[in-house]
CSV table of C-alpha atoms in Angstrom, one decimal:
chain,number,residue,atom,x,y,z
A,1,UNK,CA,111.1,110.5,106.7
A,2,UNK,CA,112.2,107.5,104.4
A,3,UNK,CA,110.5,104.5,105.1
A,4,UNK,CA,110.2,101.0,104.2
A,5,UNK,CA,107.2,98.3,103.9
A,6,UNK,CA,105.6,95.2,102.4
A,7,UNK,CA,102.8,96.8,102.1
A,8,UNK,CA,102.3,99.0,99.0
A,9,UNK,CA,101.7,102.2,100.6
A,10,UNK,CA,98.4,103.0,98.0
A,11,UNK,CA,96.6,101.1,100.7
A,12,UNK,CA,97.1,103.9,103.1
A,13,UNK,CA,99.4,105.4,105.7
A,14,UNK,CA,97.6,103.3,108.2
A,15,UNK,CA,97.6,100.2,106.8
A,16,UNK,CA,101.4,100.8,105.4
A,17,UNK,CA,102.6,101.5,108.8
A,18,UNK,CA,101.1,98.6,110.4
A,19,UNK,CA,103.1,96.0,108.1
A,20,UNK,CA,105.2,93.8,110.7
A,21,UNK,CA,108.5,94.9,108.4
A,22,UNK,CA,107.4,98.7,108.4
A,23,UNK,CA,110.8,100.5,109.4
A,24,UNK,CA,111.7,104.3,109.2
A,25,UNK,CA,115.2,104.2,107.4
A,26,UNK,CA,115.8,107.3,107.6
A,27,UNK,CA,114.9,110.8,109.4
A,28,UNK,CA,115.7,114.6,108.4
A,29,UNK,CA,114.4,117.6,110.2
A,30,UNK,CA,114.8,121.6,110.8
A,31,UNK,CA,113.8,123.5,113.4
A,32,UNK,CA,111.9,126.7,112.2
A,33,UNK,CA,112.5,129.7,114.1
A,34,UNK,CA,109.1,132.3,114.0
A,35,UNK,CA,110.0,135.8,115.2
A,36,UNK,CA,108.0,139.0,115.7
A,37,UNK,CA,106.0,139.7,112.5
A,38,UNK,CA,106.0,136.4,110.8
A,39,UNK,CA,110.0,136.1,109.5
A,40,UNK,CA,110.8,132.9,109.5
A,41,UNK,CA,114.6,131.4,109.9
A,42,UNK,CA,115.2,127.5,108.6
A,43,UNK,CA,117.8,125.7,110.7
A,44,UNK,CA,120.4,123.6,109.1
A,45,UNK,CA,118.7,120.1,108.1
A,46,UNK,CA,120.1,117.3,110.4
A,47,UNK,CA,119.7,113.6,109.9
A,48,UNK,CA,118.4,111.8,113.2
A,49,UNK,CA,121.0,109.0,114.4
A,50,UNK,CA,118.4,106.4,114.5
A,51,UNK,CA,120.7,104.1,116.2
A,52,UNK,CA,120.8,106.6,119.4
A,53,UNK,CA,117.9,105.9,121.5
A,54,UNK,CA,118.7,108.8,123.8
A,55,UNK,CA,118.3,111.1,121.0
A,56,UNK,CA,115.4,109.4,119.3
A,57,UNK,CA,113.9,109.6,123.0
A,58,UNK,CA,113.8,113.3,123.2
A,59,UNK,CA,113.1,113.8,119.3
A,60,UNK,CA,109.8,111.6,120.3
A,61,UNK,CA,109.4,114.0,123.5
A,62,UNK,CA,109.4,116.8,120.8
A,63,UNK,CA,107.1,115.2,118.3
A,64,UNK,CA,104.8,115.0,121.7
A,65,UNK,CA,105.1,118.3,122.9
A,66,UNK,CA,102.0,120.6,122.1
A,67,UNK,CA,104.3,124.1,122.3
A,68,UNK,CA,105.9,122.4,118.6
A,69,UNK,CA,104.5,122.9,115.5
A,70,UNK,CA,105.3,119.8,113.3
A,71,UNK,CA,105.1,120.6,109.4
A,72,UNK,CA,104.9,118.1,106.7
A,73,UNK,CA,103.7,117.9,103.0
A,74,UNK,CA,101.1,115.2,103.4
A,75,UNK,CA,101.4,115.2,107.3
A,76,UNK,CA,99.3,112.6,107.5
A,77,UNK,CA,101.7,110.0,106.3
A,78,UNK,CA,104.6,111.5,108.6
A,79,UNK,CA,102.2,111.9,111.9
A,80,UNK,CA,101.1,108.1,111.2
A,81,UNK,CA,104.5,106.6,110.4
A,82,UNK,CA,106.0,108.4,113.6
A,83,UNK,CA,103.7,107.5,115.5
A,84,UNK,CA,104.2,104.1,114.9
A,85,UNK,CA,107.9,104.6,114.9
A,86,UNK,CA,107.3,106.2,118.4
A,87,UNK,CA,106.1,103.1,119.8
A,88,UNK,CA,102.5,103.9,120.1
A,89,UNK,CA,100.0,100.7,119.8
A,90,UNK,CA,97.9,100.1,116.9
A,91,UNK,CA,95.1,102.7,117.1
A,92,UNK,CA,97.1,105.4,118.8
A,93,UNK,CA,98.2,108.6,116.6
A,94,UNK,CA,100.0,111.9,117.6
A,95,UNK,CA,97.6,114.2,118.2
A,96,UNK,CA,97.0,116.2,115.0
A,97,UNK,CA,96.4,119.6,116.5
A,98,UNK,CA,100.0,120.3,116.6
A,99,UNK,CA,100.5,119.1,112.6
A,100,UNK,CA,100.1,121.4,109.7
A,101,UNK,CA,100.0,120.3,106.4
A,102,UNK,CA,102.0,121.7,103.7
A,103,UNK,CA,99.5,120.2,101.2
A,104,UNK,CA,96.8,121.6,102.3
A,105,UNK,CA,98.4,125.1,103.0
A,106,UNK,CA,99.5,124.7,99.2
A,107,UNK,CA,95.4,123.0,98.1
A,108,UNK,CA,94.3,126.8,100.1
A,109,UNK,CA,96.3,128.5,97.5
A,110,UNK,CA,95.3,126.9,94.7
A,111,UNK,CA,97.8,124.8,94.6
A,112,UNK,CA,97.6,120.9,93.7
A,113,UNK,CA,99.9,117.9,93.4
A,114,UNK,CA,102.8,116.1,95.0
A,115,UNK,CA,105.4,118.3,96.5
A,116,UNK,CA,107.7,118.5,93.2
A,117,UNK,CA,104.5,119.7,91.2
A,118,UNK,CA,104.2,122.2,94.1
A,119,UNK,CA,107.8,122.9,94.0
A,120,UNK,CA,107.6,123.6,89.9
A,121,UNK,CA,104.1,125.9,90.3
A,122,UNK,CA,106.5,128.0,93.1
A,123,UNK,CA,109.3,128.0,91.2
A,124,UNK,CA,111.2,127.3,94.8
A,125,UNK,CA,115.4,127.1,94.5
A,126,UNK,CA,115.4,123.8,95.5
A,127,UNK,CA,113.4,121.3,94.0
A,128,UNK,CA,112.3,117.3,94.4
A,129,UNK,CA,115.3,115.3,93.4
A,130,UNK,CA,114.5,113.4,90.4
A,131,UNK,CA,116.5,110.4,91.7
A,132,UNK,CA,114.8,109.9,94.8
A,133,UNK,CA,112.4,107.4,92.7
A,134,UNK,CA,114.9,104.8,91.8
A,135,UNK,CA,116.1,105.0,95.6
A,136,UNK,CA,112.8,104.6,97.0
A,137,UNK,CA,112.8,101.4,94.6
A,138,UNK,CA,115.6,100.4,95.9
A,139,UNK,CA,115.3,100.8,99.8
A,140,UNK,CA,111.2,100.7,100.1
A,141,UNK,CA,109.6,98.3,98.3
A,142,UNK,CA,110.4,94.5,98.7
A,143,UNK,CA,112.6,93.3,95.7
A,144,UNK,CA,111.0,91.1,93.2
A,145,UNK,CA,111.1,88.0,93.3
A,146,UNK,CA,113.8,87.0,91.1
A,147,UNK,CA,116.5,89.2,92.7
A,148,UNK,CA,114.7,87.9,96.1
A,149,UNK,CA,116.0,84.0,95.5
A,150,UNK,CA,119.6,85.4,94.2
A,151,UNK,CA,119.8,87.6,97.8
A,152,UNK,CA,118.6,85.0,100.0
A,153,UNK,CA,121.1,82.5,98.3
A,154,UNK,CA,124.3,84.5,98.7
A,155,UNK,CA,124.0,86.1,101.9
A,156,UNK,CA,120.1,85.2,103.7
A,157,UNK,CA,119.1,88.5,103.4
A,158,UNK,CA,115.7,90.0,104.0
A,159,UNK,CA,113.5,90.8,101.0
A,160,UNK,CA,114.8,94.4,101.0
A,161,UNK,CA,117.8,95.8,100.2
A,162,UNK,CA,120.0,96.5,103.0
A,163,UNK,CA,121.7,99.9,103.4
A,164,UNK,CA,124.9,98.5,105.2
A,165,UNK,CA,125.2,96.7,101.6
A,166,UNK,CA,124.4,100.0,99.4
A,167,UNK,CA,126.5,102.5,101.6
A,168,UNK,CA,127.0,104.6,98.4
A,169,UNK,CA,123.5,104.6,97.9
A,170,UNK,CA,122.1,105.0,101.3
A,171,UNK,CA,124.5,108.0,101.8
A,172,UNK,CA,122.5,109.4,98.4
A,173,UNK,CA,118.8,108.4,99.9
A,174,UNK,CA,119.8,110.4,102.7
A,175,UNK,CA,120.5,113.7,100.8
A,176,UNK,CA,117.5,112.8,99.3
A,177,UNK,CA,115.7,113.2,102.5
A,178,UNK,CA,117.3,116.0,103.6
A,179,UNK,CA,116.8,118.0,100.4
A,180,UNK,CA,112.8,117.2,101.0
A,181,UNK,CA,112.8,119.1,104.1
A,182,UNK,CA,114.3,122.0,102.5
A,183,UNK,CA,112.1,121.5,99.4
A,184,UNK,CA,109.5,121.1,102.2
A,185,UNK,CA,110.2,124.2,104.1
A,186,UNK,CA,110.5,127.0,100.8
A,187,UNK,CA,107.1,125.7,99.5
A,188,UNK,CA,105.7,126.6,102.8
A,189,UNK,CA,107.2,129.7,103.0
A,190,UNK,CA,105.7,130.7,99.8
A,191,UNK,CA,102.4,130.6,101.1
A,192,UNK,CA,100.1,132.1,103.9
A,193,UNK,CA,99.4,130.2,106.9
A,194,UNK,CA,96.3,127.9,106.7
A,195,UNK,CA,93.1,129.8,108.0
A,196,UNK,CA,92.0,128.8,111.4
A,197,UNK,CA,88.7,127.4,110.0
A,198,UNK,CA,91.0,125.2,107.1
A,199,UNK,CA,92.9,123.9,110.0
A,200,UNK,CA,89.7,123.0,112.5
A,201,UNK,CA,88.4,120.8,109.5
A,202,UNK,CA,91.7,119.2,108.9
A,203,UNK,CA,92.2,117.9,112.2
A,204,UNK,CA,88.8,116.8,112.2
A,205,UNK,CA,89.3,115.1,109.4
A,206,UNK,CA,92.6,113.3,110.8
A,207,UNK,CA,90.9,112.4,113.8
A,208,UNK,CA,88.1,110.2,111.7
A,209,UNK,CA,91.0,108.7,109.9
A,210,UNK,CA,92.4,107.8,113.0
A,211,UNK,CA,89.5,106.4,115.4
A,212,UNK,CA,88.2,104.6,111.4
A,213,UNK,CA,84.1,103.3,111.7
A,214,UNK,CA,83.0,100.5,113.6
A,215,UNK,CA,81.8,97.8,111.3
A,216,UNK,CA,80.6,94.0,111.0
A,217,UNK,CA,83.8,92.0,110.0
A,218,UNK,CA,81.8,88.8,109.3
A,219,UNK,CA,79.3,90.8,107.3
A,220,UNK,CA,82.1,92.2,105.1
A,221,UNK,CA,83.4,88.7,104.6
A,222,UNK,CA,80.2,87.6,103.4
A,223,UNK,CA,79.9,90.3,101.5
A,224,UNK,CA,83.2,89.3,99.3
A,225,UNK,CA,82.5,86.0,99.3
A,226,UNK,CA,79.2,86.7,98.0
A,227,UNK,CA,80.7,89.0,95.3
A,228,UNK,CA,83.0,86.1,94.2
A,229,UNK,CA,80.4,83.1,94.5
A,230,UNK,CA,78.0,86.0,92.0
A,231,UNK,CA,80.8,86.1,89.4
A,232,UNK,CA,81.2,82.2,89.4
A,233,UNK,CA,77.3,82.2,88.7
A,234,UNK,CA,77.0,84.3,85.9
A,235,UNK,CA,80.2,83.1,83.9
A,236,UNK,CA,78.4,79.7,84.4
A,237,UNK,CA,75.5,81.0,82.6
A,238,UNK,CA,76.9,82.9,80.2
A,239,UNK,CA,79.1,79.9,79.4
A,240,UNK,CA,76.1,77.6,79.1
A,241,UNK,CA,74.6,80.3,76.9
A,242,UNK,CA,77.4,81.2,74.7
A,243,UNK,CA,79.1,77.6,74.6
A,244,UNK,CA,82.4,79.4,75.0
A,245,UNK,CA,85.3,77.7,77.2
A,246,UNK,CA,86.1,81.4,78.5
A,247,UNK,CA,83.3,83.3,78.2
A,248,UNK,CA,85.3,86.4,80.0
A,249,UNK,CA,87.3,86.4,77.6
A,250,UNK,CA,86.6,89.7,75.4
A,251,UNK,CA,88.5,87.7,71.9
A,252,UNK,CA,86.0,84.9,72.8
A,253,UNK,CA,83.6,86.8,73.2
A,254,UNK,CA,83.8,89.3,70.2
A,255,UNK,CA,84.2,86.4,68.1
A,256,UNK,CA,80.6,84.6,69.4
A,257,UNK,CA,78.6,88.1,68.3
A,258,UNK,CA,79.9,87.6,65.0
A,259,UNK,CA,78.9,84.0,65.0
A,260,UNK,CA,75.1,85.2,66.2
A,261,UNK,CA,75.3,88.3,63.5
A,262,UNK,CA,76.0,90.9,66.0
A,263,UNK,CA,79.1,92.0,65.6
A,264,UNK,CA,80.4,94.8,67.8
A,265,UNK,CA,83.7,97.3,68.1
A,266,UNK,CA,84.2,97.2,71.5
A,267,UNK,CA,82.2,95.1,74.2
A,268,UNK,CA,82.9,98.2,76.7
A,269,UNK,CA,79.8,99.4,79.2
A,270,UNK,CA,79.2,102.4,77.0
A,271,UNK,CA,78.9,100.2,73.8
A,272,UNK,CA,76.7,97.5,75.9
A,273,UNK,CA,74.0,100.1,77.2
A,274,UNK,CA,74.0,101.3,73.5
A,275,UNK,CA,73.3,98.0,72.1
A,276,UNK,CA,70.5,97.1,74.7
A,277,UNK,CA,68.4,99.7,73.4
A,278,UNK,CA,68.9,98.8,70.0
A,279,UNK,CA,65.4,97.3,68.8
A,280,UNK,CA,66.8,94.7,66.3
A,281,UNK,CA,69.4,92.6,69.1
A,282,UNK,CA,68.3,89.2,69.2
A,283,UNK,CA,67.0,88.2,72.5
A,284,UNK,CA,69.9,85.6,73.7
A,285,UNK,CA,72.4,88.7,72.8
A,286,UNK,CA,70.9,90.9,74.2
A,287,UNK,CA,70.7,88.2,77.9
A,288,UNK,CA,74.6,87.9,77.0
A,289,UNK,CA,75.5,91.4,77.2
A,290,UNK,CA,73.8,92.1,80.1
């Protein structure tokens, strides 16, 4: 799937998936055919029409369906994102039993990275497209500001780019898509099925991600507050001690040890510990770096 959100997607498939503008843009899929003895036969990729809700409908009756496998590289994000997609409330995943991660079938083999690094270590026919970065860019993530302003002025439109406007490019993003499943789909093939054990601890695993720990929202609050209020403290002091205007500032700084005859390269954690055990730091130094 190609998706689209606000949020920046390092804070997690959850968290991603839960933005109010989350959207999947687009949605590309084989069936895999399994016969007798383990050959396998890949389907032609086809592109979901995600305008049809009577075929989205029984796509989501197939993502729910136990007697289908679902395979993904990083399953997690997929299985998350669809189920959101799906329509299920906040807190609700597809069942994980009936994912299987290409990721960690390719982690069993010794095999690390994002799918093109996988792709490369394979030496798989087909391969990540290099120019599915820019379109993500493009498609994804919220424009910037700037090109936000120039958008809403000409034609009020929302602060991503919309495909109807890019048809060239959108046409590209979904090759792009459809290519991953292949990509996908040859990686997988290269490897041996996850063990059963592997599998029992990944589901596991998906299922603490998805229920996440009960926890004391006002005492995390506090907690950050109190974080913040701690910094404000000791840049207080360390101003009042130092007489600087910006006493987190490392120039500033630098240039007050060589004031007190202290001088130092680099005001790093490494070079602080070092200097706190030197005998001959005068005291107030010494109560500065700390």
């Amino acid at each position: 799937i190609e998706t689209r959100s606000s949020e920046d997607i390092k804070s997690g498939s959850y968290r991603y998936s839960e933005s109010p503008d989350f959207k999947v843009l687009v949605l590309a899929y084989s069936l895999i055919r399994r016969y007798a003895g383990g050959a396998e036969r890949l389907a032609p990729v086809k592109l979901l029409d995600l305008t049809d809700q009577r075929k989205c409908s029984a796509f989501v009756r197939t993502l729910e369906n136990p007697s289908f496998q679902k395979h993904a590289y990083n399953a997690n994000f997929e299985r998350v994102s669809l189920s959101r997609w799906a329509g299920l409330p906040t807190g609700k995943y597809l069942d994980p039993e009936n994912w299987r991660c290409s990721a960690v079938r390719a982690n069993v083999s010794g095999i690390f990275g994002g799918l093109d690094e996988a792709a490369k270590e394979l030496r798989t026919p087909v391969s990540k497209d290099p120019k599915g970065k820019q379109l993500i860019r493009m498609f994804s993530i919220p424009m910037s500001s700037a090109t936000q302003k120039r958008a809403l002025a000409s034609c009020g439109c929302s602060v991503f780019h919309a495909p109807a406007a890019h048809l060239d490019d959108f046409a590209d993003f979904e090759r792009y898509c459809a290519t991953d499943v292949v990509t996908e789909a040859l990686v997988a093939s290269c490897l041996p099925d996850i063990p059963d054990d592997v599998q029992a601890q990944y589901e596991a695993d998906q299922r603490i991600n998805d229920r996440g720990i009960r926890h004391f929202s006002g005492l995390s609050k506090q907690a950050v507050y109190q974080v913040e209020a701690e910094k404000v403290r000791l840049m207080s002091e360390l101003g009042q001690l130092t007489g600087l205007p910006n006493p987190n500032s490392v120039q500033q700084f630098r240039g007050w040890l060589d004031q007190e005859g202290y001088p130092m390269l680099s005001t790093d954690k490494e070079h602080r510990e070092e200097a706190l055990k030197d005998p001959l730091v005068p005291s107030h130094v010494a109560k500065a770096l700390i």
